[in-house]
Amino acid sequence: MNEFEKLMEESKESGFYSKNQKIKGKVVKVTEDKVFVDIGQKIEAVLNRNEAQDVEEGQEIEAVFTGKRDKDGYFILSRRGIVNKEKLQKLKDAFENKKKVKATILSKQDKGYTVSVEGFRGFMPLSESSLKRDENLPEGFTFEAYIVKFEERGRNPNIVISRKQALIEEKELEKEKILSLLKEGQKVKAKVVKVQPNGAVLSIEDVLYGFLPKSEISWDKSRKVEEVLKVGDEVEVVVKEIKDKKPILSLKLLEGNPWDKFDKNIGDVVEVKIKDINKGGLVVDLGLLEGFIPNSEISHFDYVKAKKNLKVGDTVVAKIFEIDKEKGKVKLSIKQAQENPLEKFLKENPVGSVIQAKVKDVKQKVAFVDLGDIEGIVKLQDVTDNPSIKSISSLLKEDKTYRFKVLGIEKDKVVLGIKQLLDDAFNDFVSKHKVGDVVKGKVKKLIEKGAFVDITDEIEGFIPVSEISKERIKIPSDKLSLHQEVEAKIIKIDTQNKKITLSIKQLILDQEKKALEEEKKRQEEEKKKAEEEAKRKLLEKLSQKEEKKEPQGEGLGTLGELIRKKLMEREGK
């Protein structure tokens, strides 16, 4: 048979299938290493079992006709390309629709694992393996994973998988299952996985994590978490509540509730012992329970100072002002069990009363006054209205005692004033004095423009340099000295600014004027007396002359008589 005849025979036998043609056939038999397929035209072909692992008898499959025969004379089919394409599509679909795939460890690399996914090589980074540092996965280990990266590039796609995501999903399903079975008040066994100051983290069946708050460790709030629990301990706990799908656990609910025996009420005053001093206040012993005294309730005033004077073991008297059985809290107050020192002070020294007290500290705008258990405060504006005075230290000195007027209460301090005393004293002074009055005083301060003089303990006057002396002087010390007692005339009263202006010069001028007037008056009186004496002597002399003379005629007087008559008429005027 020539070559052409051979080709015609093969073409006839093969049913006219061409090489690499895709054909469809029905599986007629499956053995360990082969799959027999009816491809029509009474022809059976074989397929390697590795290329059709999931096929069954009677199933229709697609394959590629190779045109070759095996040793038994069967035509050979191949599904390798089709399978690869199907697998690629399957992987792509799993990536796009977030379906899990099975992967097998091939080898370990520096940054992860080389894996086999549906016969294709892929990579699993260590960060996606869900392994701890000292854990490893053996070669051949098969597991479920998600494809997190898929890039088609010919026959070898770029595949990155994540075991971690699959495990997280599995755990979430387990968590949901356990959560659905848990109920409030249910007792469960759990393992301590973490201990911290505010509580402990416990695992239930190594899947669901719950939290045991410090407040649920014991009814005795002084007990610390680390004293009761250690990592690795397996304990029985009660599910107190489930919050945001997280169990809140309790140990103390396994014990008897001491609240059932608590017989105190709001308003009761009790003696309690300090168990602990913390940032927020005092923890005190109430027998079976603990109470708490907040910082704000330790003292009416400076709780920091009061707190420093207390120590663990001290007994204090306190008043119960809050009981919250649901939250398990009792709050007490030391200051509510005592009379408020401010109120006591105001009872003894009402607003408007005058006290004497010592200044203990002076700042720029305020001074603090020692009032025993409490403190007074004096502001710059309550000492003076003088806008030129910027610091209270120029008016008040530490450790010096002053008279103050009680103005009221501000927070925890008594507000005091000096200006108000001066106002009262000034008004009293003005009611008793006027411009032109002469007052005495003592020089207390000399400045370039004049001298300040204390007229009384509260009232001061000012003598301008031009009013110190009749003579022109440059500075007050030319004529005055500190503490010198002076007498001066009031020349101006400024009721708005509460200022009194004095003048020594005007007093001297007034005194000199008065002396001149008195001298003039004296001289006038002496002149008058002299004139009267001269008149008297003249009259006497004239009288004596008339007696010696004889009358000049009837009906006519002498010249002397006429003069005397005239003088007498003038005197009568």
XYZ file of C-alpha atoms in Angstrom:
573
model
C 0.000 0.000 0.000
C 1.418 3.305 -1.086
C 1.546 6.423 1.030
C -1.607 7.999 -0.392
C -3.618 4.840 0.281
C -2.408 4.823 3.912
C -3.603 8.421 4.414
C -6.990 7.613 2.914
C -7.339 4.579 5.222
C -6.463 6.549 8.363
C -8.867 9.287 7.354
C -11.617 6.731 6.946
C -10.869 5.025 10.269
C -10.724 8.269 12.195
C -14.074 9.364 11.008
C -12.497 12.257 9.236
C -11.452 13.998 12.522
C -8.453 16.234 12.004
C -5.516 16.538 14.336
C -6.039 18.970 17.294
C -9.746 19.172 16.523
C -12.074 19.627 19.498
C -14.652 16.888 19.637
C -17.376 15.725 22.021
C -17.894 12.191 23.258
C -19.559 10.090 25.933
C -17.647 8.311 28.675
C -18.300 4.579 28.353
C -15.789 3.195 30.813
C -13.469 4.467 33.557
C -10.419 2.496 34.761
C -7.554 3.346 37.084
C -5.409 4.844 34.342
C -7.732 5.400 31.388
C -11.095 6.784 30.414
C -12.792 5.259 27.331
C -14.825 7.706 25.261
C -17.278 7.024 22.432
C -16.495 9.707 19.855
C -19.082 8.521 17.311
C -18.848 6.567 14.083
C -18.373 3.392 16.148
C -14.986 4.643 17.257
C -13.691 4.571 20.843
C -10.855 6.742 22.014
C -8.940 6.832 25.315
C -8.105 9.655 27.665
C -5.427 9.655 30.346
C -7.123 9.320 33.773
C -5.095 12.255 35.123
C -6.832 14.549 32.649
C -10.337 13.444 33.666
C -10.308 12.656 37.348
C -13.858 13.795 38.070
C -15.658 12.212 35.104
C -18.218 9.414 35.393
C -19.623 6.836 32.950
C -22.341 8.292 30.769
C -20.998 11.824 31.111
C -20.454 13.841 27.945
C -17.071 15.506 27.776
C -15.057 17.646 25.412
C -11.516 16.716 24.332
C -8.920 17.285 21.615
C -8.331 14.635 18.946
C -4.557 14.037 18.741
C -4.644 11.762 15.681
C -2.366 9.298 17.537
C -3.028 5.758 18.781
C -1.912 3.967 21.918
C -0.297 0.519 21.942
C -3.747 -1.076 21.967
C -4.748 0.775 18.809
C -7.146 3.286 20.447
C -7.111 6.870 19.262
C -5.679 9.149 21.990
C -7.627 12.145 23.260
C -6.281 15.008 25.384
C -8.022 17.392 27.745
C -4.883 19.128 29.047
C -5.491 22.462 27.320
C -9.204 22.373 27.981
C -8.663 21.439 31.643
C -6.144 24.216 32.082
C -8.538 26.697 30.541
C -11.381 25.437 32.718
C -9.178 25.632 35.791
C -8.078 29.160 34.913
C -11.705 30.181 34.510
C -12.543 28.489 37.786
C -9.739 30.391 39.570
C -10.763 33.653 37.957
C -14.344 33.070 39.036
C -13.189 32.265 42.584
C -11.186 35.508 42.684
C -13.956 37.695 41.295
C -16.723 36.147 43.406
C -14.609 35.651 46.549
C -14.931 31.879 46.661
C -12.568 29.642 48.571
C -10.135 27.348 46.745
C -7.973 24.468 47.903
C -4.231 24.989 48.006
C -1.299 22.700 48.785
C 2.078 23.712 50.188
C 4.907 23.023 47.718
C 7.825 24.722 49.456
C 8.700 27.438 51.982
C 10.323 30.688 50.831
C 11.858 33.606 52.780
C 8.699 35.694 52.602
C 6.054 33.030 52.331
C 5.087 29.719 50.703
C 4.934 28.429 47.117
C 1.586 26.668 46.718
C -0.318 24.658 44.142
C -3.820 25.845 43.309
C -5.697 23.706 40.788
C -2.342 22.625 39.357
C -1.052 26.213 38.998
C 1.732 27.649 41.086
C 0.809 30.448 43.432
C 2.273 32.331 46.392
C 1.068 32.835 49.973
C 2.861 35.656 51.890
C 3.676 34.983 55.529
C 1.358 37.873 56.461
C -1.524 35.923 54.892
C -0.640 32.555 56.441
C -2.109 33.289 59.918
C 1.000 31.694 61.441
C 2.944 32.837 64.476
C 6.699 33.425 64.224
C 7.648 29.970 65.432
C 5.022 28.091 63.357
C 5.451 26.481 59.929
C 3.289 24.581 57.438
C 4.685 21.277 56.094
C 5.014 20.429 52.388
C 1.898 18.709 51.108
C -0.343 20.462 53.660
C -3.671 21.197 51.979
C -5.969 23.964 53.152
C -8.702 26.341 52.034
C -7.834 29.880 51.048
C -9.031 32.954 49.190
C -7.365 34.324 46.058
C -6.397 37.920 46.832
C -4.576 38.576 43.556
C -5.121 37.038 40.101
C -3.386 38.185 36.912
C -3.687 36.237 33.644
C -0.404 35.989 31.772
C -0.481 33.121 29.321
C -0.224 29.636 30.780
C 1.242 30.794 34.079
C -1.098 33.231 35.907
C 0.094 35.313 38.868
C -1.827 33.984 41.878
C -1.570 35.209 45.489
C -3.687 33.517 48.156
C -4.653 34.147 51.786
C -5.184 31.423 54.349
C -5.740 34.066 57.021
C -8.948 35.342 55.442
C -10.374 31.851 55.206
C -9.504 31.119 58.854
C -11.023 34.425 59.945
C -14.213 33.509 58.133
C -14.243 30.078 59.755
C -13.707 31.576 63.172
C -16.444 34.126 62.587
C -18.835 31.317 61.741
C -17.779 29.475 64.906
C -18.163 32.685 66.918
C -21.659 33.240 65.573
C -22.558 29.689 66.468
C -21.244 30.008 70.039
C -22.839 33.446 70.452
C -26.194 32.070 69.395
C -25.956 29.531 72.224
C -24.854 31.944 74.967
C -27.405 33.540 77.298
C -27.149 36.102 80.099
C -26.638 34.396 83.441
C -25.203 31.266 81.816
C -22.113 29.690 83.365
C -19.304 28.869 80.917
C -15.711 27.711 81.105
C -13.093 30.013 79.641
C -9.328 30.382 79.452
C -7.469 33.530 80.516
C -5.438 34.823 77.565
C -4.572 38.327 78.764
C -4.471 40.127 82.110
C -4.462 43.935 82.322
C -5.198 46.519 85.063
C -8.778 47.139 83.917
C -9.726 43.492 83.487
C -8.936 40.236 81.681
C -9.528 38.798 78.206
C -10.826 35.216 78.188
C -11.399 32.814 75.297
C -14.395 30.506 75.039
C -13.514 27.320 73.137
C -10.440 29.158 71.768
C -12.682 30.997 69.308
C -14.859 33.595 71.003
C -13.186 36.226 73.184
C -14.947 37.788 76.146
C -13.956 40.503 78.595
C -13.979 40.264 82.379
C -13.903 43.858 83.766
C -12.074 44.626 86.987
C -15.408 45.609 88.512
C -16.631 42.038 87.929
C -13.647 40.322 89.559
C -15.020 40.563 93.083
C -17.441 42.533 95.243
C -14.294 43.648 97.049
C -13.179 46.426 94.679
C -9.745 46.616 96.259
C -8.777 43.277 94.753
C -6.530 43.591 91.722
C -6.992 41.585 88.548
C -3.474 40.115 88.656
C -4.087 38.849 92.199
C -7.036 36.761 91.037
C -6.207 35.659 87.480
C -3.133 34.441 85.611
C -2.683 33.841 81.874
C -3.520 30.220 81.098
C -5.988 29.798 83.982
C -9.182 27.951 83.134
C -12.050 29.397 85.136
C -15.789 29.224 85.355
C -17.497 32.544 84.761
C -21.003 33.921 84.342
C -22.151 35.670 81.157
C -23.279 39.036 82.566
C -24.327 40.469 79.202
C -23.525 40.336 75.509
C -22.551 43.736 74.176
C -21.797 44.317 70.490
C -21.422 40.538 70.001
C -18.846 40.435 72.793
C -19.574 38.570 76.038
C -19.045 40.569 79.234
C -18.094 38.020 81.877
C -18.243 38.036 85.667
C -16.639 36.149 88.531
C -18.355 37.996 91.336
C -21.812 36.844 90.202
C -20.773 33.378 91.327
C -20.601 34.808 94.874
C -23.448 36.025 97.088
C -24.547 39.637 96.545
C -23.495 41.755 99.563
C -26.037 44.394 98.527
C -28.720 42.148 99.944
C -27.275 42.798 103.418
C -26.498 46.528 102.992
C -28.771 48.483 105.386
C -27.538 52.085 104.977
C -29.516 54.910 103.366
C -28.807 58.218 101.676
C -28.240 60.845 104.359
C -26.712 58.440 106.891
C -23.508 59.685 108.537
C -21.029 56.869 109.114
C -17.467 56.287 110.253
C -15.441 54.609 107.522
C -11.839 53.501 107.131
C -9.766 54.538 104.129
C -8.726 51.478 102.069
C -7.076 53.221 99.145
C -6.196 56.713 97.961
C -6.262 57.143 94.202
C -6.299 59.907 91.636
C -10.061 60.388 91.817
C -10.572 60.260 95.572
C -10.760 57.873 98.532
C -11.882 54.241 98.578
C -13.431 53.452 101.956
C -14.510 50.276 103.754
C -18.270 49.871 104.300
C -18.001 46.362 105.689
C -19.119 43.982 102.937
C -19.000 46.769 100.369
C -16.723 49.575 99.329
C -17.628 53.242 99.175
C -16.038 56.088 97.318
C -15.394 59.680 98.365
C -14.703 61.815 95.253
C -12.014 64.490 95.448
C -14.682 67.183 95.303
C -16.278 65.800 98.473
C -13.113 65.526 100.594
C -13.021 69.162 101.661
C -15.035 72.358 101.311
C -11.925 73.990 99.883
C -8.491 72.694 98.824
C -9.016 68.924 98.481
C -5.382 68.447 97.400
C -4.139 69.847 100.713
C -6.742 67.886 102.685
C -5.917 64.694 100.772
C -2.226 64.999 101.612
C -3.129 64.928 105.318
C -4.935 61.581 104.924
C -3.475 58.078 104.701
C -4.671 54.501 104.237
C -6.084 53.206 107.520
C -7.405 56.586 108.718
C -10.990 56.726 109.939
C -13.161 59.582 108.671
C -16.744 60.659 109.242
C -18.711 60.908 106.011
C -22.275 61.283 104.785
C -23.809 58.919 102.199
C -25.203 60.979 99.327
C -25.623 58.391 96.531
C -26.500 54.684 96.406
C -26.640 52.958 93.010
C -27.287 49.246 93.456
C -27.424 48.586 89.719
C -23.920 49.972 89.224
C -22.754 48.772 92.631
C -21.693 52.219 93.843
C -21.938 54.066 97.141
C -20.696 57.646 97.226
C -19.927 59.520 100.426
C -18.895 63.030 101.398
C -16.689 64.247 104.205
C -17.548 67.898 103.644
C -21.311 67.248 103.746
C -20.864 65.804 107.223
C -19.263 69.064 108.394
C -20.453 72.657 108.690
C -19.180 74.796 105.841
C -16.474 77.066 107.332
C -17.503 79.808 104.899
C -21.080 79.750 106.151
C -19.802 79.727 109.727
C -17.571 82.716 108.999
C -20.445 84.683 107.447
C -22.640 83.974 110.454
C -19.979 85.510 112.676
C -18.957 88.213 110.178
C -21.891 89.187 107.923
C -21.376 91.035 104.664
C -20.580 94.654 105.496
C -18.826 93.913 108.778
C -15.237 95.020 109.425
C -12.478 92.622 110.475
C -8.750 92.746 111.114
C -6.572 90.109 109.447
C -3.048 89.475 108.231
C -2.016 89.403 104.582
C -0.166 86.133 103.897
C 0.593 86.350 100.163
C 0.648 89.176 97.628
C 0.473 88.785 93.852
C 0.277 91.500 91.217
C -3.503 91.866 91.100
C -4.599 90.063 94.246
C -3.631 89.440 97.864
C -4.533 86.456 100.051
C -5.547 86.964 103.657
C -5.248 84.480 106.523
C -8.673 83.828 108.079
C -7.765 80.652 109.951
C -9.361 77.561 108.353
C -10.410 79.589 105.352
C -8.811 82.180 103.126
C -9.728 85.708 102.165
C -9.003 87.366 98.854
C -8.475 91.061 98.151
C -8.472 92.242 94.549
C -6.668 95.349 93.311
C -9.970 96.989 92.338
C -11.197 96.547 95.917
C -8.183 98.378 97.305
C -8.004 101.423 95.047
C -9.676 103.125 92.095
C -6.417 104.733 91.029
C -5.778 103.518 87.450
C -2.099 104.406 87.699
C -1.560 101.728 90.362
C -0.864 98.463 88.530
C 0.242 96.199 91.393
C -1.419 95.549 94.705
C 2.021 95.031 96.273
C 2.456 98.803 96.351
C -0.543 99.023 98.685
C -0.465 95.839 100.795
C 2.474 94.020 102.363
C 2.856 90.405 103.442
C 2.624 89.620 107.186
C 1.047 93.005 107.884
C -2.367 93.334 109.532
C -5.038 95.537 107.943
C -8.685 96.378 108.479
C -10.974 94.868 105.840
C -14.642 95.030 104.955
C -16.407 91.701 104.244
C -17.870 91.893 100.731
C -19.117 88.343 100.128
C -18.090 84.866 98.985
C -16.384 83.823 95.749
C -16.022 80.055 95.275
C -14.114 78.917 98.373
C -12.848 82.322 99.515
C -14.136 85.326 101.437
C -13.959 88.478 99.337
C -12.570 91.412 101.300
C -12.105 95.063 100.500
C -10.209 98.085 101.801
C -11.491 100.636 99.325
C -14.994 100.169 100.715
C -13.738 101.070 104.197
C -12.075 104.134 102.719
C -15.331 105.031 100.969
C -17.215 104.850 104.249
C -14.495 106.793 106.047
C -14.335 109.383 103.249
C -18.093 109.902 103.266
C -18.032 110.258 107.043
C -15.131 112.715 106.817
C -16.840 114.803 104.124
C -20.005 114.965 106.201
C -18.022 116.579 109.013
C -15.544 118.702 107.046
C -15.631 121.311 104.273
C -13.258 123.333 102.152
C -11.539 125.858 104.355
C -11.353 123.631 107.428
C -7.965 123.173 109.020
C -6.817 119.613 109.765
C -3.766 117.995 111.298
C -1.872 115.061 109.832
C 1.370 113.158 109.545
C 3.507 113.042 106.397
C 3.608 109.439 105.133
C 5.024 109.779 101.622
C 6.992 112.343 99.625
C 6.946 112.444 95.859
C 8.172 114.953 93.321
C 4.754 116.548 92.947
C 3.926 116.817 96.621
C 3.353 115.066 99.920
C 0.748 112.541 101.135
C -0.507 113.136 104.656
C -2.464 110.727 106.876
C -5.319 112.803 108.280
C -6.874 109.702 109.976
C -6.156 105.964 109.772
C -8.295 105.720 106.612
C -8.178 109.241 105.170
C -5.213 110.817 103.471
C -4.713 114.214 101.959
C -2.334 115.475 99.334
C -0.309 118.699 99.522
C 0.934 119.811 96.100
C 4.523 121.054 96.131
C 3.246 124.529 95.262
C 1.105 124.511 98.429
C 3.791 123.464 100.877
C 5.473 126.819 101.385
C 5.137 130.500 100.522
C 8.635 130.338 99.165
C 9.212 128.592 95.876
C 10.661 125.106 96.456
C 11.721 122.410 93.996
C 10.873 119.269 95.964
C 8.718 118.619 99.063
C 11.710 117.469 101.151
C 13.028 121.036 101.037
C 10.433 121.838 103.684
C 8.924 118.517 104.863
C 10.178 115.195 106.219
C 8.559 111.778 106.656
C 6.390 111.361 109.767
C 6.419 115.117 110.357
C 3.206 116.386 111.911
C 1.688 119.242 109.932
C -1.349 121.469 110.003
C -2.972 122.367 106.684
C -6.067 123.875 105.148
C -8.514 121.873 103.012
C -8.581 123.623 99.647
C -10.405 120.974 97.578
C -12.641 117.938 98.172
C -13.044 115.676 95.108
C -15.993 113.446 96.052
C -15.921 111.553 92.748
C -12.307 110.458 93.055
C -12.317 110.648 96.867
C -9.361 112.979 97.057
C -8.636 115.747 99.532
C -6.192 118.486 98.602
C -4.464 120.381 101.412
C -2.378 123.514 101.614
C 0.119 124.590 104.244
C 0.787 127.745 102.255
C -2.853 128.812 102.289
C -3.013 128.205 106.010
C 0.081 130.368 106.514
C -1.358 133.044 104.227
C -4.656 132.878 106.090
C -2.843 133.154 109.385
C -0.766 136.089 108.121
C -3.887 137.745 106.723
C -5.648 137.241 110.007
C -2.681 138.682 111.877
C -2.653 141.721 109.555
C -6.361 142.192 109.968
C -6.066 141.915 113.729
C -3.157 144.408 113.717
C -5.113 146.809 111.550
C -8.079 146.483 113.834
C -5.877 147.028 116.847
C -4.343 150.119 115.232
C -7.784 151.437 114.280
C -9.013 150.890 117.806
C -5.960 152.662 119.228
C -6.451 155.543 116.773
C -10.068 155.793 117.759
C -9.144 155.815 121.412
C -6.537 158.531 120.742
C -9.059 160.620 118.861
C -11.604 160.234 121.601
C -8.976 161.174 124.189
C -8.003 164.233 122.152
C -11.632 165.266 121.898
C -12.114 164.813 125.589
C -9.071 166.879 126.400
C -10.160 169.595 123.934
C -13.581 169.781 125.507
C -12.092 170.035 128.946
C -9.790 172.797 127.826
C -12.576 174.711 126.174
C -14.755 174.322 129.215
C -12.058 175.762 131.406
C -11.634 178.805 129.131
C -15.351 179.524 129.022
C -15.611 179.600 132.723
C -13.116 182.479 132.823
C -14.859 184.537 130.158
C -17.959 186.602 130.600
C -21.045 186.315 128.402
C -20.962 188.453 125.210
C -24.587 189.025 124.854
C -27.952 187.589 125.611
C -29.130 184.858 123.248
C -25.678 184.330 121.824
C -23.230 181.625 122.913
C -19.548 181.919 123.093
C -17.346 180.394 120.454
C -16.406 177.632 122.908
C -19.997 176.832 123.556
C -20.675 176.594 119.872
C -17.777 174.238 119.354
C -18.785 172.108 122.308
C -22.312 171.953 121.016
C -21.099 170.863 117.597
C -18.916 168.155 119.089
C -21.733 166.852 121.175
C -24.006 166.685 118.152
C -21.351 164.688 116.317
C -21.005 162.356 119.277
C -24.705 161.862 119.224
C -24.490 160.630 115.729
